[in-house]
PDB file of C-alpha atoms in Angstrom:
ATOM      1  CA  GLN R   1     157.954 131.530-121.935  1.00  0.00           C
ATOM      2  CA  SER R   2     154.572 133.092-122.399  1.00  0.00           C
ATOM      3  CA  PRO R   3     152.678 134.036-119.237  1.00  0.00           C
ATOM      4  CA  PRO R   4     150.192 131.193-119.584  1.00  0.00           C
ATOM      5  CA  ASN R   5     152.964 128.623-119.978  1.00  0.00           C
ATOM      6  CA  ARG R   6     154.944 130.110-117.061  1.00  0.00           C
ATOM      7  CA  ALA R   7     151.875 130.024-114.883  1.00  0.00           C
ATOM      8  CA  LYS R   8     151.256 126.443-115.882  1.00  0.00           C
ATOM      9  CA  GLY R   9     154.868 125.517-115.055  1.00  0.00           C
ATOM     10  CA  GLU R  10     154.698 127.191-111.685  1.00  0.00           C
ATOM     11  CA  SER R  11     151.497 125.389-110.967  1.00  0.00           C
ATOM     12  CA  GLU R  12     153.081 122.012-111.786  1.00  0.00           C
ATOM     13  CA  ILE R  13     156.113 122.846-109.623  1.00  0.00           C
ATOM     14  CA  SER R  14     153.832 123.905-106.770  1.00  0.00           C
ATOM     15  CA  VAL R  15     151.852 120.652-107.074  1.00  0.00           C
ATOM     16  CA  ALA R  16     155.029 118.555-107.201  1.00  0.00           C
ATOM     17  CA  SER R  17     156.443 120.439-104.212  1.00  0.00           C
ATOM     18  CA  GLY R  18     153.220 119.869-102.306  1.00  0.00           C
ATOM     19  CA  VAL R  19     153.298 116.154-103.121  1.00  0.00           C
ATOM     20  CA  ALA R  20     156.918 115.864-101.974  1.00  0.00           C
ATOM     21  CA  SER R  21     156.155 117.832 -98.829  1.00  0.00           C
ATOM     22  CA  SER R  22     153.170 115.623 -98.199  1.00  0.00           C
ATOM     23  CA  GLU R  23     155.270 112.468 -98.688  1.00  0.00           C
ATOM     24  CA  ASN R  24     157.916 113.802 -96.288  1.00  0.00           C
ATOM     25  CA  GLU R  25     155.305 114.584 -93.653  1.00  0.00           C
ATOM     26  CA  SER R  26     153.769 111.155 -94.027  1.00  0.00           C
ATOM     27  CA  ASN R  27     157.188 109.437 -93.949  1.00  0.00           C
ATOM     28  CA  GLU R  28     158.494 111.160 -90.801  1.00  0.00           C
ATOM     29  CA  PRO R  29     156.054 109.621 -88.314  1.00  0.00           C
ATOM     30  CA  SER R  30     156.415 106.252 -90.006  1.00  0.00           C
ATOM     31  CA  VAL R  31     160.158 106.322 -89.433  1.00  0.00           C
ATOM     32  CA  GLY R  32     159.603 107.463 -85.845  1.00  0.00           C
ATOM     33  CA  ARG R  33     157.202 104.634 -85.244  1.00  0.00           C
ATOM     34  CA  ARG R  34     159.625 102.169 -86.717  1.00  0.00           C
ATOM     35  CA  CYS R  35     162.362 103.501 -84.465  1.00  0.00           C
ATOM     36  CA  CYS R  36     160.082 103.179 -81.449  1.00  0.00           C
ATOM     37  CA  GLU R  37     159.093  99.690 -82.464  1.00  0.00           C
ATOM     38  CA  ASN R  38     162.727  98.745 -82.939  1.00  0.00           C
ATOM     39  CA  SER R  39     163.552 100.186 -79.543  1.00  0.00           C
ATOM     40  CA  LYS R  40     160.744  98.164 -77.985  1.00  0.00           C
ATOM     41  CA  ARG R  41     161.965  95.035 -79.748  1.00  0.00           C
ATOM     42  CA  ILE R  42     165.458  95.658 -78.465  1.00  0.00           C
ATOM     43  CA  GLU R  43     164.140  96.170 -74.908  1.00  0.00           C
ATOM     44  CA  GLU R  44     162.020  93.037 -75.156  1.00  0.00           C
ATOM     45  CA  ALA R  45     164.990  91.091 -76.475  1.00  0.00           C
ATOM     46  CA  ASN R  46     167.150  92.422 -73.637  1.00  0.00           C
ATOM     47  CA  GLY R  47     164.376  91.550 -71.189  1.00  0.00           C
ATOM     48  CA  ARG R  48     164.175  88.022 -72.568  1.00  0.00           C
ATOM     49  CA  VAL R  49     167.920  87.661 -72.332  1.00  0.00           C
ATOM     50  CA  SER R  50     167.887  89.086 -68.800  1.00  0.00           C
ATOM     51  CA  SER R  51     164.944  86.858 -67.820  1.00  0.00           C
ATOM     52  CA  THR R  52     166.597  83.837 -69.366  1.00  0.00           C
ATOM     53  CA  SER R  53     169.804  84.674 -67.555  1.00  0.00           C
ATOM     54  CA  LYS R  54     167.905  85.150 -64.290  1.00  0.00           C
ATOM     55  CA  ASN R  55     166.034  81.888 -64.740  1.00  0.00           C
ATOM     56  CA  ASP R  56     169.267  80.126 -65.536  1.00  0.00           C
ATOM     57  CA  ASN R  57     170.860  81.570 -62.415  1.00  0.00           C
ATOM     58  CA  GLU R  58     167.864  80.565 -60.285  1.00  0.00           C
ATOM     59  CA  ALA R  59     167.846  77.091 -61.794  1.00  0.00           C
ATOM     60  CA  LYS R  60     171.561  76.786 -61.140  1.00  0.00           C
ATOM     61  CA  ALA R  61     171.108  78.038 -57.577  1.00  0.00           C
ATOM     62  CA  GLU R  62     168.326  75.507 -56.994  1.00  0.00           C
ATOM     63  CA  GLU R  63     170.470  72.783 -58.488  1.00  0.00           C
ATOM     64  CA  ASP R  64     173.381  73.771 -56.251  1.00  0.00           C
ATOM     65  CA  GLU R  65     171.077  73.826 -53.215  1.00  0.00           C
ATOM     66  CA  SER R  66     169.706  70.425 -54.151  1.00  0.00           C
ATOM     67  CA  GLU R  67     173.215  69.059 -54.470  1.00  0.00           C
ATOM     68  CA  LYS R  68     174.114  70.523 -51.077  1.00  0.00           C
ATOM     69  CA  ASP R  69     171.031  68.925 -49.493  1.00  0.00           C
ATOM     70  CA  LYS R  70     171.854  65.608 -51.067  1.00  0.00           C
ATOM     71  CA  LEU R  71     175.451  65.853 -49.896  1.00  0.00           C
ATOM     72  CA  PHE R  72     174.290  66.776 -46.387  1.00  0.00           C
ATOM     73  CA  ASP R  73     171.844  63.839 -46.328  1.00  0.00           C
ATOM     74  CA  ASP R  74     174.579  61.500 -47.510  1.00  0.00           C
ATOM     75  CA  LEU R  75     176.924  62.765 -44.805  1.00  0.00           C
ATOM     76  CA  GLU R  76     174.198  62.406 -42.184  1.00  0.00           C
ATOM     77  CA  GLU R  77     173.494  58.863 -43.314  1.00  0.00           C
ATOM     78  CA  LYS R  78     177.184  57.988 -43.215  1.00  0.00           C
ATOM     79  CA  ASN R  79     177.436  59.618 -39.799  1.00  0.00           C
ATOM     80  CA  LYS R  80     174.554  57.513 -38.493  1.00  0.00           C
ATOM     81  CA  GLU R  81     176.137  54.391 -39.935  1.00  0.00           C
ATOM     82  CA  LEU R  82     179.442  55.230 -38.263  1.00  0.00           C
ATOM     83  CA  ILE R  83     177.694  55.828 -34.944  1.00  0.00           C
ATOM     84  CA  MET R  84     175.781  52.565 -35.073  1.00  0.00           C
ATOM     85  CA  GLU R  85     178.883  50.673 -36.213  1.00  0.00           C
ATOM     86  CA  SER R  86     180.870  51.929 -33.234  1.00  0.00           C
ATOM     87  CA  LYS R  87     181.608  49.410 -30.493  1.00  0.00           C
ATOM     88  CA  GLU R  88     179.930  51.613 -27.908  1.00  0.00           C
ATOM     89  CA  MET R  89     176.594  51.769 -29.734  1.00  0.00           C
ATOM     90  CA  LYS R  90     176.654  48.079 -30.574  1.00  0.00           C
ATOM     91  CA  THR R  91     177.160  47.331 -26.894  1.00  0.00           C
ATOM     92  CA  VAL R  92     174.342  49.702 -25.883  1.00  0.00           C
ATOM     93  CA  VAL R  93     171.938  48.063 -28.332  1.00  0.00           C
ATOM     94  CA  LYS R  94     172.847  44.560 -27.100  1.00  0.00           C
ATOM     95  CA  ILE R  95     172.309  45.571 -23.469  1.00  0.00           C
ATOM     96  CA  LEU R  96     169.001  47.188 -24.409  1.00  0.00           C
ATOM     97  CA  GLN R  97     167.763  44.087 -26.202  1.00  0.00           C
ATOM     98  CA  ARG R  98     168.674  41.774 -23.339  1.00  0.00           C
ATOM     99  CA  SER R  99     167.228  44.096 -20.713  1.00  0.00           C
ATOM    100  CA  GLN R 100     163.860  44.069 -22.466  1.00  0.00           C
ATOM    101  CA  HIS R 101     163.612  40.315 -21.976  1.00  0.00           C
ATOM    102  CA  LEU R 102     164.671  40.638 -18.334  1.00  0.00           C
ATOM    103  CA  LEU R 103     161.477  42.617 -17.727  1.00  0.00           C
ATOM    104  CA  SER R 104     159.735  39.225 -17.732  1.00  0.00           C
ATOM    105  CA  PHE R 105     162.123  37.736 -15.177  1.00  0.00           C
ATOM    106  CA  PRO R 106     160.408  36.241 -12.101  1.00  0.00           C
ATOM    107  CA  SER R 107     162.350  38.451  -9.712  1.00  0.00           C
ATOM    108  CA  ILE R 108     160.653  41.836  -9.389  1.00  0.00           C
ATOM    109  CA  LYS R 109     163.926  43.344  -8.218  1.00  0.00           C
ATOM    110  CA  CYS R 110     165.469  42.219 -11.487  1.00  0.00           C
ATOM    111  CA  ARG R 111     162.578  43.800 -13.418  1.00  0.00           C
ATOM    112  CA  VAL R 112     163.126  47.120 -11.659  1.00  0.00           C
ATOM    113  CA  LEU R 113     166.825  47.031 -12.498  1.00  0.00           C
ATOM    114  CA  ALA R 114     165.980  46.113 -16.104  1.00  0.00           C
ATOM    115  CA  SER R 115     163.688  49.165 -16.351  1.00  0.00           C
ATOM    116  CA  ASN R 116     166.506  51.395 -15.145  1.00  0.00           C
ATOM    117  CA  VAL R 117     168.964  49.882 -17.604  1.00  0.00           C
ATOM    118  CA  ILE R 118     166.526  50.296 -20.514  1.00  0.00           C
ATOM    119  CA  LEU R 119     166.128  53.973 -19.685  1.00  0.00           C
ATOM    120  CA  ALA R 120     169.897  54.456 -19.428  1.00  0.00           C
ATOM    121  CA  CYS R 121     170.412  52.803 -22.838  1.00  0.00           C
ATOM    122  CA  LEU R 122     167.719  54.905 -24.505  1.00  0.00           C
ATOM    123  CA  LYS R 123     169.221  58.070 -23.038  1.00  0.00           C
ATOM    124  CA  LYS R 124     172.555  57.039 -24.503  1.00  0.00           C
ATOM    125  CA  LEU R 125     170.951  56.573 -27.918  1.00  0.00           C
ATOM    126  CA  ASP R 126     169.297  59.976 -27.561  1.00  0.00           C
ATOM    127  CA  GLU R 127     172.742  61.559 -27.178  1.00  0.00           C
ATOM    128  CA  THR R 128     173.397  60.767 -30.849  1.00  0.00           C
ATOM    129  CA  LYS R 129     170.820  63.471 -31.746  1.00  0.00           C
ATOM    130  CA  HIS R 130     169.361  61.171 -34.395  1.00  0.00           C
ATOM    131  CA  GLU R 131     165.682  60.284 -33.978  1.00  0.00           C
ATOM    132  CA  GLU R 132     166.134  57.582 -36.607  1.00  0.00           C
ATOM    133  CA  ILE R 133     168.413  55.821 -34.132  1.00  0.00           C
ATOM    134  CA  LEU R 134     166.383  56.389 -30.960  1.00  0.00           C
ATOM    135  CA  LEU R 135     162.750  55.904 -32.025  1.00  0.00           C
ATOM    136  CA  PRO R 136     163.009  52.362 -33.481  1.00  0.00           C
ATOM    137  CA  HIS R 137     164.458  51.150 -30.182  1.00  0.00           C
ATOM    138  CA  VAL R 138     161.774  52.972 -28.173  1.00  0.00           C
ATOM    139  CA  HIS R 139     159.201  51.289 -30.406  1.00  0.00           C
ATOM    140  CA  LYS R 140     160.739  47.869 -29.738  1.00  0.00           C
ATOM    141  CA  ALA R 141     160.969  48.420 -25.981  1.00  0.00           C
ATOM    142  CA  TRP R 142     157.430  49.810 -25.649  1.00  0.00           C
ATOM    143  CA  PRO R 143     155.477  46.502 -25.701  1.00  0.00           C
ATOM    144  CA  PHE R 144     157.693  45.097 -22.927  1.00  0.00           C
ATOM    145  CA  LEU R 145     157.202  48.198 -20.787  1.00  0.00           C
ATOM    146  CA  MET R 146     153.428  48.256 -21.314  1.00  0.00           C
ATOM    147  CA  LYS R 147     153.125  44.568 -20.495  1.00  0.00           C
ATOM    148  CA  ARG R 148     154.879  45.102 -17.182  1.00  0.00           C
ATOM    149  CA  LEU R 149     152.925  48.307 -16.491  1.00  0.00           C
ATOM    150  CA  ASN R 150     149.612  46.513 -16.990  1.00  0.00           C
ATOM    151  CA  GLU R 151     150.759  43.541 -14.941  1.00  0.00           C
ATOM    152  CA  PHE R 152     151.843  45.646 -11.968  1.00  0.00           C
ATOM    153  CA  SER R 153     148.879  48.035 -12.078  1.00  0.00           C
ATOM    154  CA  LEU R 154     146.264  45.297 -12.243  1.00  0.00           C
ATOM    155  CA  SER R 155     147.830  43.044  -9.643  1.00  0.00           C
ATOM    156  CA  ARG R 156     146.058  42.616  -6.331  1.00  0.00           C
ATOM    157  CA  GLU R 157     149.488  42.489  -4.732  1.00  0.00           C
ATOM    158  CA  LEU R 158     149.613  46.270  -4.929  1.00  0.00           C
ATOM    159  CA  LEU R 159     147.189  46.245  -2.015  1.00  0.00           C
ATOM    160  CA  SER R 160     148.326  45.024   1.352  1.00  0.00           C
ATOM    161  CA  ARG R 161     146.040  42.190   2.449  1.00  0.00           C
ATOM    162  CA  LYS R 162     146.761  42.895   6.086  1.00  0.00           C
ATOM    163  CA  SER R 163     145.679  46.513   5.984  1.00  0.00           C
ATOM    164  CA  PRO R 164     142.892  48.488   4.278  1.00  0.00           C
ATOM    165  CA  SER R 165     145.524  51.051   3.361  1.00  0.00           C
ATOM    166  CA  PHE R 166     148.432  50.105   1.148  1.00  0.00           C
ATOM    167  CA  LEU R 167     150.098  53.382   2.070  1.00  0.00           C
ATOM    168  CA  ILE R 168     150.998  52.452   5.653  1.00  0.00           C
ATOM    169  CA  ILE R 169     154.545  51.243   5.303  1.00  0.00           C
ATOM    170  CA  ARG R 170     156.132  50.441   8.614  1.00  0.00           C
ATOM    171  CA  ALA R 171     159.009  48.107   9.299  1.00  0.00           C
ATOM    172  CA  LYS R 172     156.911  45.673  11.360  1.00  0.00           C
ATOM    173  CA  GLN R 173     153.959  45.656   8.937  1.00  0.00           C
ATOM    174  CA  GLU R 174     155.813  45.441   5.648  1.00  0.00           C
ATOM    175  CA  ASN R 175     154.524  42.898   3.214  1.00  0.00           C
ATOM    176  CA  THR R 176     157.503  42.005   1.024  1.00  0.00           C
ATOM    177  CA  LYS R 177     155.549  41.016  -2.057  1.00  0.00           C
ATOM    178  CA  HIS R 178     153.283  43.997  -1.716  1.00  0.00           C
ATOM    179  CA  LEU R 179     156.289  46.350  -1.606  1.00  0.00           C
ATOM    180  CA  GLU R 180     157.999  44.587  -4.488  1.00  0.00           C
ATOM    181  CA  TYR R 181     154.996  45.117  -6.746  1.00  0.00           C
ATOM    182  CA  GLN R 182     154.842  48.757  -5.783  1.00  0.00           C
ATOM    183  CA  ALA R 183     158.561  49.121  -6.527  1.00  0.00           C
ATOM    184  CA  GLY R 184     158.082  47.348  -9.855  1.00  0.00           C
ATOM    185  CA  LEU R 185     155.220  49.642 -10.857  1.00  0.00           C
ATOM    186  CA  LEU R 186     157.158  52.733  -9.784  1.00  0.00           C
ATOM    187  CA  GLY R 187     160.198  51.645 -11.796  1.00  0.00           C
ATOM    188  CA  VAL R 188     158.193  51.283 -15.009  1.00  0.00           C
ATOM    189  CA  LEU R 189     156.337  54.558 -14.395  1.00  0.00           C
ATOM    190  CA  GLU R 190     159.570  56.485 -13.889  1.00  0.00           C
ATOM    191  CA  THR R 191     161.026  54.959 -17.054  1.00  0.00           C
ATOM    192  CA  ILE R 192     157.992  55.970 -19.108  1.00  0.00           C
ATOM    193  CA  SER R 193     157.938  59.434 -17.537  1.00  0.00           C
ATOM    194  CA  SER R 194     161.581  59.928 -18.528  1.00  0.00           C
ATOM    195  CA  LEU R 195     160.856  58.692 -22.046  1.00  0.00           C
ATOM    196  CA  VAL R 196     158.342  61.526 -22.440  1.00  0.00           C
ATOM    197  CA  ASP R 197     161.300  63.894 -22.132  1.00  0.00           C
ATOM    198  CA  LEU R 198     163.178  62.039 -24.870  1.00  0.00           C
ATOM    199  CA  CYS R 199     160.386  61.514 -27.395  1.00  0.00           C
ATOM    200  CA  GLY R 200     157.081  62.821 -26.038  1.00  0.00           C
ATOM    201  CA  ASP R 201     155.570  63.421 -29.464  1.00  0.00           C
ATOM    202  CA  PHE R 202     156.211  59.772 -30.353  1.00  0.00           C
ATOM    203  CA  LEU R 203     154.666  58.465 -27.120  1.00  0.00           C
ATOM    204  CA  ALA R 204     151.726  60.864 -27.436  1.00  0.00           C
ATOM    205  CA  LEU R 205     150.436  58.625 -30.215  1.00  0.00           C
ATOM    206  CA  LYS R 206     150.202  55.820 -27.653  1.00  0.00           C
ATOM    207  CA  PHE R 207     148.682  57.908 -24.873  1.00  0.00           C
ATOM    208  CA  LYS R 208     144.960  57.340 -25.432  1.00  0.00           C
ATOM    209  CA  ASN R 209     144.998  53.581 -26.003  1.00  0.00           C
ATOM    210  CA  ASP R 210     147.992  52.503 -23.906  1.00  0.00           C
ATOM    211  CA  LEU R 211     148.883  54.883 -21.097  1.00  0.00           C
ATOM    212  CA  TRP R 212     145.728  56.693 -20.076  1.00  0.00           C
ATOM    213  CA  PRO R 213     143.622  53.545 -19.396  1.00  0.00           C
ATOM    214  CA  VAL R 214     146.307  52.296 -16.979  1.00  0.00           C
ATOM    215  CA  PHE R 215     146.714  55.674 -15.287  1.00  0.00           C
ATOM    216  CA  ARG R 216     142.942  56.062 -14.979  1.00  0.00           C
ATOM    217  CA  ASN R 217     142.673  52.619 -13.390  1.00  0.00           C
ATOM    218  CA  ILE R 218     145.330  53.382 -10.769  1.00  0.00           C
ATOM    219  CA  LEU R 219     143.992  56.860  -9.935  1.00  0.00           C
ATOM    220  CA  SER R 220     140.382  55.693  -9.752  1.00  0.00           C
ATOM    221  CA  ASN R 221     140.748  52.355  -7.967  1.00  0.00           C
ATOM    222  CA  TYR R 222     143.506  53.125  -5.472  1.00  0.00           C
ATOM    223  CA  LYS R 223     142.561  56.641  -4.342  1.00  0.00           C
ATOM    224  CA  GLY R 224     140.370  55.216  -1.568  1.00  0.00           C
ATOM    225  CA  HIS R 225     143.404  53.763   0.146  1.00  0.00           C
ATOM    226  CA  PHE R 226     144.575  57.234   1.059  1.00  0.00           C
ATOM    227  CA  LEU R 227     141.421  57.942   3.014  1.00  0.00           C
ATOM    228  CA  GLY R 228     141.803  57.040   6.661  1.00  0.00           C
ATOM    229  CA  SER R 229     145.549  56.684   6.261  1.00  0.00           C
ATOM    230  CA  ASN R 230     147.908  58.360   8.697  1.00  0.00           C
ATOM    231  CA  GLU R 231     149.764  59.715   5.643  1.00  0.00           C
ATOM    232  CA  LYS R 232     147.034  62.137   4.576  1.00  0.00           C
ATOM    233  CA  GLY R 233     148.059  65.729   4.828  1.00  0.00           C
ATOM    234  CA  LYS R 234     151.709  64.742   5.207  1.00  0.00           C
ATOM    235  CA  GLY R 235     154.470  64.807   2.673  1.00  0.00           C
ATOM    236  CA  ARG R 236     155.990  61.400   3.351  1.00  0.00           C
ATOM    237  CA  GLN R 237     157.423  59.820   0.260  1.00  0.00           C
ATOM    238  CA  SER R 238     156.311  56.205   0.582  1.00  0.00           C
ATOM    239  CA  LEU R 239     156.369  54.034  -2.528  1.00  0.00           C
ATOM    240  CA  SER R 240     152.648  54.510  -3.048  1.00  0.00           C
ATOM    241  CA  VAL R 241     152.934  58.302  -2.793  1.00  0.00           C
ATOM    242  CA  LYS R 242     155.758  58.179  -5.324  1.00  0.00           C
ATOM    243  CA  ILE R 243     153.558  56.112  -7.665  1.00  0.00           C
ATOM    244  CA  PHE R 244     150.835  58.766  -7.682  1.00  0.00           C
ATOM    245  CA  ASN R 245     153.348  61.585  -8.021  1.00  0.00           C
ATOM    246  CA  SER R 246     155.000  59.802 -10.935  1.00  0.00           C
ATOM    247  CA  ILE R 247     151.649  59.408 -12.708  1.00  0.00           C
ATOM    248  CA  PHE R 248     150.762  63.078 -12.245  1.00  0.00           C
ATOM    249  CA  LEU R 249     154.237  64.111 -13.379  1.00  0.00           C
ATOM    250  CA  CYS R 250     153.943  62.003 -16.526  1.00  0.00           C
ATOM    251  CA  LEU R 251     150.493  63.419 -17.300  1.00  0.00           C
ATOM    252  CA  ASP R 252     151.757  66.947 -16.715  1.00  0.00           C
ATOM    253  CA  LYS R 253     154.635  66.404 -19.149  1.00  0.00           C
ATOM    254  CA  PHE R 254     152.169  65.406 -21.840  1.00  0.00           C
ATOM    255  CA  ALA R 255     149.828  68.304 -21.040  1.00  0.00           C
ATOM    256  CA  SER R 256     152.545  70.968 -20.991  1.00  0.00           C
ATOM    257  CA  SER R 257     154.403  69.845 -24.117  1.00  0.00           C
ATOM    258  CA  ASP R 258     153.562  71.729 -27.317  1.00  0.00           C
ATOM    259  CA  GLU R 259     154.267  68.576 -29.295  1.00  0.00           C
ATOM    260  CA  CYS R 260     151.801  66.487 -27.278  1.00  0.00           C
ATOM    261  CA  VAL R 261     148.939  68.917 -26.611  1.00  0.00           C
ATOM    262  CA  HIS R 262     147.096  67.968 -29.793  1.00  0.00           C
ATOM    263  CA  PHE R 263     146.968  64.303 -28.743  1.00  0.00           C
ATOM    264  CA  ILE R 264     146.011  64.847 -25.100  1.00  0.00           C
ATOM    265  CA  LYS R 265     143.453  67.616 -25.666  1.00  0.00           C
ATOM    266  CA  ARG R 266     140.602  65.234 -26.453  1.00  0.00           C
ATOM    267  CA  ASP R 267     141.094  63.518 -23.064  1.00  0.00           C
ATOM    268  CA  ALA R 268     141.826  66.670 -21.064  1.00  0.00           C
ATOM    269  CA  LEU R 269     138.374  66.877 -19.445  1.00  0.00           C
ATOM    270  CA  GLU R 270     138.360  63.221 -18.370  1.00  0.00           C
ATOM    271  CA  ILE R 271     141.883  63.554 -16.971  1.00  0.00           C
ATOM    272  CA  ALA R 272     140.785  66.623 -15.011  1.00  0.00           C
ATOM    273  CA  GLU R 273     137.708  64.855 -13.632  1.00  0.00           C
ATOM    274  CA  VAL R 274     139.747  61.883 -12.430  1.00  0.00           C
ATOM    275  CA  SER R 275     142.557  64.036 -11.021  1.00  0.00           C
ATOM    276  CA  SER R 276     140.470  66.751  -9.359  1.00  0.00           C
ATOM    277  CA  VAL R 277     139.649  64.577  -6.342  1.00  0.00           C
ATOM    278  CA  PHE R 278     143.325  64.626  -5.335  1.00  0.00           C
ATOM    279  CA  LEU R 279     143.425  68.404  -4.875  1.00  0.00           C
ATOM    280  CA  ASN R 280     142.262  68.208  -1.261  1.00  0.00           C
ATOM    281  CA  THR R 281     145.218  68.116   1.128  1.00  0.00           C
ATOM    282  CA  ASP R 282     142.908  67.019   3.959  1.00  0.00           C
ATOM    283  CA  ASP R 283     142.383  63.667   2.269  1.00  0.00           C
ATOM    284  CA  PHE R 284     145.631  63.175   0.389  1.00  0.00           C
ATOM    285  CA  PRO R 285     149.344  63.697   1.064  1.00  0.00           C
ATOM    286  CA  CYS R 286     150.543  67.224   0.332  1.00  0.00           C
ATOM    287  CA  SER R 287     152.990  66.141  -2.367  1.00  0.00           C
ATOM    288  CA  VAL R 288     150.222  64.258  -4.206  1.00  0.00           C
ATOM    289  CA  ALA R 289     147.849  67.237  -3.953  1.00  0.00           C
ATOM    290  CA  LEU R 290     150.551  69.588  -5.240  1.00  0.00           C
ATOM    291  CA  SER R 291     151.302  67.277  -8.163  1.00  0.00           C
ATOM    292  CA  ALA R 292     147.594  67.150  -8.999  1.00  0.00           C
ATOM    293  CA  ARG R 293     147.349  70.952  -8.866  1.00  0.00           C
ATOM    294  CA  LYS R 294     150.302  71.339 -11.207  1.00  0.00           C
ATOM    295  CA  LEU R 295     148.623  68.989 -13.667  1.00  0.00           C
ATOM    296  CA  MET R 296     145.321  70.880 -13.426  1.00  0.00           C
ATOM    297  CA  ALA R 297     147.121  74.144 -14.214  1.00  0.00           C
ATOM    298  CA  SER R 298     148.557  72.590 -17.380  1.00  0.00           C
ATOM    299  CA  LEU R 299     145.158  71.187 -18.370  1.00  0.00           C
ATOM    300  CA  ASP R 300     143.628  74.623 -17.828  1.00  0.00           C
ATOM    301  CA  GLU R 301     145.968  75.952 -20.527  1.00  0.00           C
ATOM    302  CA  ILE R 302     144.563  73.364 -22.935  1.00  0.00           C
ATOM    303  CA  ASP R 303     140.825  73.635 -22.244  1.00  0.00           C
ATOM    304  CA  ALA R 304     140.165  76.428 -19.755  1.00  0.00           C
ATOM    305  CA  VAL R 305     136.345  76.509 -20.100  1.00  0.00           C
ATOM    306  CA  ASN R 306     135.697  72.824 -19.421  1.00  0.00           C
ATOM    307  CA  ILE R 307     138.407  72.515 -16.767  1.00  0.00           C
ATOM    308  CA  LYS R 308     136.906  75.392 -14.760  1.00  0.00           C
ATOM    309  CA  LYS R 309     133.474  73.750 -15.008  1.00  0.00           C
ATOM    310  CA  CYS R 310     135.026  70.550 -13.731  1.00  0.00           C
ATOM    311  CA  LEU R 311     136.565  72.355 -10.735  1.00  0.00           C
ATOM    312  CA  ASN R 312     133.298  74.107  -9.922  1.00  0.00           C
TER     313      ASN R 312
END
């Protein structure tokens, strides 16, 4: 070939080589990107599979847990049915139902015994560890107990007509009816106080409208009968002293229970004001004053600022 033609051919080869080289350079990153993209797609696909698998496992676990809960609930329900179908529980429920009606019996002694039997039956139901068994029967017994509590607490028979102090209880001065009413009131109070241990949170709902008005009436209207009595400053456990101690004990149970604090807090100051007068051992029996102090300590935990103002 002539020099011009050879030069021309070399030029064409150089151009073609440059084009090919350029294409290769442009293709290499494109392939790399595609590989990266494919890798990302594979990772995303694996992630979706893993996520789907994880979700499936979680869903299955939740389903298994739900089935376990349902099975447990079914077993609990069957267990409750078996308990209530037992001869023992059927007998307890029958005794409880009949005892409630005996609270209206003319004999106060019979009413006291009925209160004790009701408490014993409810304790037996509490041993089942099923609130669904206990609470309905407490709810049914409550109106009977409150009716008797109001009747005894408002009766003039609580006060001895022969003496200005219904706390002087001597063999020669005993007034039978007067003592019977005190015993009847004490029996109901002790039953209610024991019920606070069984289901205080349930009874707390009834505290403001049912219990506290009766307690306030007894503490406010009968405190004067301690004054001038030969029992002041002494620890004798007459029926009347036991009545006051039982009231303070019941109030303290409500005040010191975490489940009941929310319901009693709104009345804490009023309770403290009514109870504070009993702190003086010069005017009231020592056991009553000590019971009042224990209650005030529990109330102080609920509303320290206002209780301290009340004491000052």
